[in-house]
Short mmCIF file of C-alpha atoms and ligand atoms in Angstrom, two decimals:
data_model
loop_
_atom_site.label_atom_id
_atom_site.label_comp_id
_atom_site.label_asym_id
_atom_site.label_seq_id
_atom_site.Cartn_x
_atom_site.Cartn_y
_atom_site.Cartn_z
CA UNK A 1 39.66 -2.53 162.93
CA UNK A 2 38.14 -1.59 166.25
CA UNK A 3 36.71 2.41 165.79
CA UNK A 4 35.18 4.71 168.47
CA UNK A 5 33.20 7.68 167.36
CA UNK A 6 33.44 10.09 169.83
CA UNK A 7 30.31 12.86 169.88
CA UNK A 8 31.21 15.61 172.43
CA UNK A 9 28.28 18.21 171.39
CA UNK A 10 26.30 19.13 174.51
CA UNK A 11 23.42 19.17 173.04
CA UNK A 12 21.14 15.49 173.65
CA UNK A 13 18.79 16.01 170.87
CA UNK A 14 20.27 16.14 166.92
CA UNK A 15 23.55 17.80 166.60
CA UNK A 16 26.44 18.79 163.50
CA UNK A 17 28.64 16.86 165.52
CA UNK A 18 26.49 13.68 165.19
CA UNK A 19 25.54 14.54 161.71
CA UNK A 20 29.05 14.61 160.76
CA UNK A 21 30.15 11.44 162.56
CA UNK A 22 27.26 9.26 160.58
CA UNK A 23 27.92 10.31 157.46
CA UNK A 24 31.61 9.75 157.94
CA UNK A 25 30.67 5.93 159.31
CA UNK A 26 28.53 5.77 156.21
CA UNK A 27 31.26 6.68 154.31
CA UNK A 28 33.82 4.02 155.95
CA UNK A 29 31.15 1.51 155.73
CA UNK A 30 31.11 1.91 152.07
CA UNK A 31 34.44 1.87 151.04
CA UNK A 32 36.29 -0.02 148.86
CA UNK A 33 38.90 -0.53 150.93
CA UNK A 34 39.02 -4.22 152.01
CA UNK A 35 39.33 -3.86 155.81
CA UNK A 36 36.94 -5.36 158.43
CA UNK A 37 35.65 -2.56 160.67
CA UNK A 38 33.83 -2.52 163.87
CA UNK A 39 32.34 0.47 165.07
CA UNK A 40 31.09 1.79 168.35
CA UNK A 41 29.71 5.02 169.18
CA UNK A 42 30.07 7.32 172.49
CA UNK A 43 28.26 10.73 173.73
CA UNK A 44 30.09 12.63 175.71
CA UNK A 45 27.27 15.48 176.81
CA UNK A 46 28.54 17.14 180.41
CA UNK A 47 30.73 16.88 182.54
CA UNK A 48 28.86 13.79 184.57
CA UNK A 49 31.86 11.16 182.77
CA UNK A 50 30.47 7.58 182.35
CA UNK A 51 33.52 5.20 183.10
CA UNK A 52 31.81 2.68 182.18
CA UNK A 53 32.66 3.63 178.07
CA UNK A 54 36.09 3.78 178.87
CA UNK A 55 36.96 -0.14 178.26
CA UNK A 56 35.44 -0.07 174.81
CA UNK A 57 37.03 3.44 173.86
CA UNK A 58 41.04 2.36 175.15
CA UNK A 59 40.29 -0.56 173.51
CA UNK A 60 40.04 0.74 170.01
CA UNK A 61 42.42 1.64 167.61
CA UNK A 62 41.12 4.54 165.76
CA UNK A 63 39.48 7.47 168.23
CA UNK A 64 37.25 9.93 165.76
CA UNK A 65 36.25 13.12 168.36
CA UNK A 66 33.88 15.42 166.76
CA UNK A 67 32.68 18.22 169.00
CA UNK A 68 31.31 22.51 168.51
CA UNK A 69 34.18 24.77 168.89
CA UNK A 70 33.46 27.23 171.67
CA UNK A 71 35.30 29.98 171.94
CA UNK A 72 37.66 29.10 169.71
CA UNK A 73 38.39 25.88 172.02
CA UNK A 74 37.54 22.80 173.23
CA UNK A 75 34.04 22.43 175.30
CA UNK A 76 35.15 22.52 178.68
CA UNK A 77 33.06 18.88 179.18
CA UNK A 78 35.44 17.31 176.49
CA UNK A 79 38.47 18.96 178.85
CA UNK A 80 37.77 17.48 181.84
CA UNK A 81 36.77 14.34 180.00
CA UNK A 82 40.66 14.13 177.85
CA UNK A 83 41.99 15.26 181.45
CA UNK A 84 40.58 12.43 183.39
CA UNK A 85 41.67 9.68 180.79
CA UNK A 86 45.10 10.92 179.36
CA UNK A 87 47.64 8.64 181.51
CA UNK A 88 45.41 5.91 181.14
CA UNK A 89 45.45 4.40 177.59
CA UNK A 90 47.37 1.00 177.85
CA UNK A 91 48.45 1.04 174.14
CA UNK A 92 50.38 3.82 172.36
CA UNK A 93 48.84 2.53 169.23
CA UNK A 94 45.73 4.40 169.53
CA UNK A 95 45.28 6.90 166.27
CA UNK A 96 43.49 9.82 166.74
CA UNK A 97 41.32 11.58 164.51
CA UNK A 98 39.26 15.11 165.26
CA UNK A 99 36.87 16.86 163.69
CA UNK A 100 35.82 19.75 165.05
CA UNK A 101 32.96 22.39 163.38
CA UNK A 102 32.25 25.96 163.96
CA UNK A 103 29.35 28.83 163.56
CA UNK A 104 32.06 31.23 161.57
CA UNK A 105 32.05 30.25 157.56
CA UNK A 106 35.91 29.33 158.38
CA UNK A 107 36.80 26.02 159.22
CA UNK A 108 40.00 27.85 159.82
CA UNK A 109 38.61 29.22 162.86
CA UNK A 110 39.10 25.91 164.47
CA UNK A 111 43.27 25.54 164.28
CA UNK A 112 44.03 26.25 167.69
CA UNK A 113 41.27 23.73 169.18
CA UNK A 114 42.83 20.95 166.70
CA UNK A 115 46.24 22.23 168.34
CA UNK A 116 45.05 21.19 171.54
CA UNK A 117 43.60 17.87 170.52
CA UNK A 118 47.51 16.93 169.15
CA UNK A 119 48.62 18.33 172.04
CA UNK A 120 46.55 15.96 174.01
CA UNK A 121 47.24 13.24 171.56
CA UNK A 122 51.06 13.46 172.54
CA UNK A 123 50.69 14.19 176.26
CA UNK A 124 48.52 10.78 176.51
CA UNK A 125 51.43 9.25 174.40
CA UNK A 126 48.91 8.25 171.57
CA UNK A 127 49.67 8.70 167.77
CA UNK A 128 47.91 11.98 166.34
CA UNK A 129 45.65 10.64 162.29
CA UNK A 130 44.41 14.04 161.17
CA UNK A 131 42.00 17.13 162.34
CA UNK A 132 39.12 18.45 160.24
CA UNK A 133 37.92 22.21 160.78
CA UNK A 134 34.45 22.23 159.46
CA UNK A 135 33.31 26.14 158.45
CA UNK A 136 29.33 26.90 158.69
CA UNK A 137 28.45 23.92 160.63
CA UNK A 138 25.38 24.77 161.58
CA UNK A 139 24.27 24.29 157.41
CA UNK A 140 25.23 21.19 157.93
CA UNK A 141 22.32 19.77 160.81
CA UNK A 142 21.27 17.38 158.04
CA UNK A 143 22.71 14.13 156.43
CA UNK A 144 21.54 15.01 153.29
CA UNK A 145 23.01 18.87 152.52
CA UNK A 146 26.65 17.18 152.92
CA UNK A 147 25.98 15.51 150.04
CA UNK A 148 24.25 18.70 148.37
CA UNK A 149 26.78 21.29 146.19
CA UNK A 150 27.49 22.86 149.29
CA UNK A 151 28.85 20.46 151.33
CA UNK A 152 31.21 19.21 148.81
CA UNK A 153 34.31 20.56 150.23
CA UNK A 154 33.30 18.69 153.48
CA UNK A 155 32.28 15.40 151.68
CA UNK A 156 35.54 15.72 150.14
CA UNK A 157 37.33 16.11 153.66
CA UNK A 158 35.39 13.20 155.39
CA UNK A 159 36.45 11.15 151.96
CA UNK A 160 40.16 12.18 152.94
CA UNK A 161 40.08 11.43 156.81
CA UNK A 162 38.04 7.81 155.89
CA UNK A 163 40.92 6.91 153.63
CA UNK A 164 43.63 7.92 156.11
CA UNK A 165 41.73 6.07 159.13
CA UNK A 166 41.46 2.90 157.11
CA UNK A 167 45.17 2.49 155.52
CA UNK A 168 47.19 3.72 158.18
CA UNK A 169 48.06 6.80 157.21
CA UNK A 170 47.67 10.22 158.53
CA UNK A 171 47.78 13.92 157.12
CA UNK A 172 47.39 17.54 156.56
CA UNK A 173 44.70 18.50 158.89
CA UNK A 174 41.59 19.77 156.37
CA UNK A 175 39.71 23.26 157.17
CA UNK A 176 37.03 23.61 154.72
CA UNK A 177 33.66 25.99 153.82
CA UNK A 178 30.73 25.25 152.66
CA UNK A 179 30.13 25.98 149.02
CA UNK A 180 28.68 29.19 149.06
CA UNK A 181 29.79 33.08 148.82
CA UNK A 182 30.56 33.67 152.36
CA UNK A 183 28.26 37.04 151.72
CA UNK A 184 25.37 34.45 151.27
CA UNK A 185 26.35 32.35 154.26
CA UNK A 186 26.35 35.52 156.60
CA UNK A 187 22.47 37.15 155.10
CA UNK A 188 21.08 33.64 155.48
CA UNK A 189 23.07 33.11 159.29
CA UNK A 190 21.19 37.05 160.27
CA UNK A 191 17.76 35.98 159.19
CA UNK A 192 17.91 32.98 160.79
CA UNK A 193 19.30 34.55 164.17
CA UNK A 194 16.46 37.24 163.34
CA UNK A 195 13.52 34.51 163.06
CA UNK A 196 15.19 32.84 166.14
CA UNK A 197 15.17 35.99 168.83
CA UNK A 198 11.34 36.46 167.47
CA UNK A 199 10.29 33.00 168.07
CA UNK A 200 11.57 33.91 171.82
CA UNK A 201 9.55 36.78 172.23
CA UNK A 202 12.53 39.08 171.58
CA UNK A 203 13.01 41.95 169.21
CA UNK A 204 15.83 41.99 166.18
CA UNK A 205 17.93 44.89 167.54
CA UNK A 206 17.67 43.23 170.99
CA UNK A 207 20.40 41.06 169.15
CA UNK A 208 23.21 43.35 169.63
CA UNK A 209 22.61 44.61 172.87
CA UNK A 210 25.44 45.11 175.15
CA UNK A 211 24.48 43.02 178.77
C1 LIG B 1 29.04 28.70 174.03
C2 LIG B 1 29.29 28.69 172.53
C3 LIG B 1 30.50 29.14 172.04
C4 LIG B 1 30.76 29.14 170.66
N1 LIG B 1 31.97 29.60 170.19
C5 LIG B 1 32.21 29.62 168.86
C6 LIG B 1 33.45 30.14 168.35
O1 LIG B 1 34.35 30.55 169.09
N2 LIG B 1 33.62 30.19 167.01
C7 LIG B 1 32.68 29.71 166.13
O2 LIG B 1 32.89 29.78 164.91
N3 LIG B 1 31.49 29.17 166.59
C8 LIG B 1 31.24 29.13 167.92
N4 LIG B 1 30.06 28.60 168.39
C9 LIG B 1 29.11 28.01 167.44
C10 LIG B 1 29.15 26.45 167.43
O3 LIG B 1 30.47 25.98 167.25
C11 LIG B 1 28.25 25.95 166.29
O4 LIG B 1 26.92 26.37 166.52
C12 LIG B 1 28.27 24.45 166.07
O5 LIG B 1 27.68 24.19 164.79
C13 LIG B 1 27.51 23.60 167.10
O6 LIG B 1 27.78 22.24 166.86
P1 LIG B 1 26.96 21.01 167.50
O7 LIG B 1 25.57 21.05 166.88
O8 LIG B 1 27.73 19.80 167.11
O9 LIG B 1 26.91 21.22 169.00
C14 LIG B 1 29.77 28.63 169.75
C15 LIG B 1 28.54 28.18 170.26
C16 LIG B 1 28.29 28.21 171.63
C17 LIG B 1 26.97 27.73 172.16
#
């Protein structure tokens, strides 16, 4: 089973996106599933699109995308990037998974941008797997804290979305949180953006300031 993971964060350096997409190969690598799998992996950074990927990607027949949501959307990169290719698969047989994470503690927030991604899926004529709305993402930078207590509803999600790439099947699309109060996710998300402003020279209160 050819696989394409599919890593639209902008950023070049470490991102949730990528996080999330190895620990999900980890997790299909390890499975007990008896299925011979072949994986490939793409960035997709700006809006500079790199044909040259293309033959490898329509040649697959799982697609995983996992990208930020920005304002409660898709990256505009990964929209000019599903634009260009949409009338261009040659087989209908393509499944599509997404997983898609987001600074809000909801992975709820992400619906409408997994909306879009079926809607693409069906305008391209390809068969839609599953989405997975991942809330806090930015807790989950490292490998290791998705396999902590607090990245057990996402471990659990990535466990569901391996299963359903590797038998066929597709389902419910998943919006988890991490494993915290969401009062403890939103103190620790203001220090952090405190610490951050100060490492930049700025001031604390500067944070709310209408441009
Ligand atoms: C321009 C921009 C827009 C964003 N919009 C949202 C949003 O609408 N809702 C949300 O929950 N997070 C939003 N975020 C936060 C990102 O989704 C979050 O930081 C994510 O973890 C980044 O993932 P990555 O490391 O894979 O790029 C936004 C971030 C940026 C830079």
């Amino acid at each position: 089973m050819k696989i394409s993971l599919i890593n639209g964060s902008p950023k070049n350096r470490g991102s949730v996106s990528g996080t999330l997409l190895k620990t999900l190969e980890n997790i299909l690598l390890k499975t007990d599933i008896d299925k011979k799998i072949d994986i490939s992996n793409f960035k997709i950074s700006n809006s500079n699109i790199d044909r040259s990927q293309y033959d490898t990607i329509s040649d697959s027949e799982i697609l995983i995308f996992a990208f930020p949501l920005y304002i409660d959307s898709v990256p505009s990169h990964m929209i000019k990037w599903l634009s260009l290719f949409e009338d261009s698969f040659s087989s209908n047989d393509i499944r599509i998974f997404t997983i898609i994470n987001c600074g809000f503690y909801e992975g709820f927030q992400s619906k409408n941008a997994i909306s879009i991604m079926k809607n693409w899926t069906d305008k391209a004529n390809l068969k839609w797997g599953q989405g997975l709305g991942v809330g806090g993402g930015p807790t989950f930078f490292f490998e290791k804290t998705i396999e902590q207590n607090i990245g057990k509803n996402l471990y659990n999600g990535l466990k569901i979305l391996s299963t359903n790439i590797l038998t066929g099947n597709d389902g419910e699309n998943i919006y988890t949180t991490p494993n915290i109060p969401r009062f403890v996710y939103m103190l620790t998300s203001h220090h952090l953006w405190r610490r951050a402003i100060r490492t930049f020279g700025g001031k604390p209160k500067d944070l709310s300031k209408k441009l």
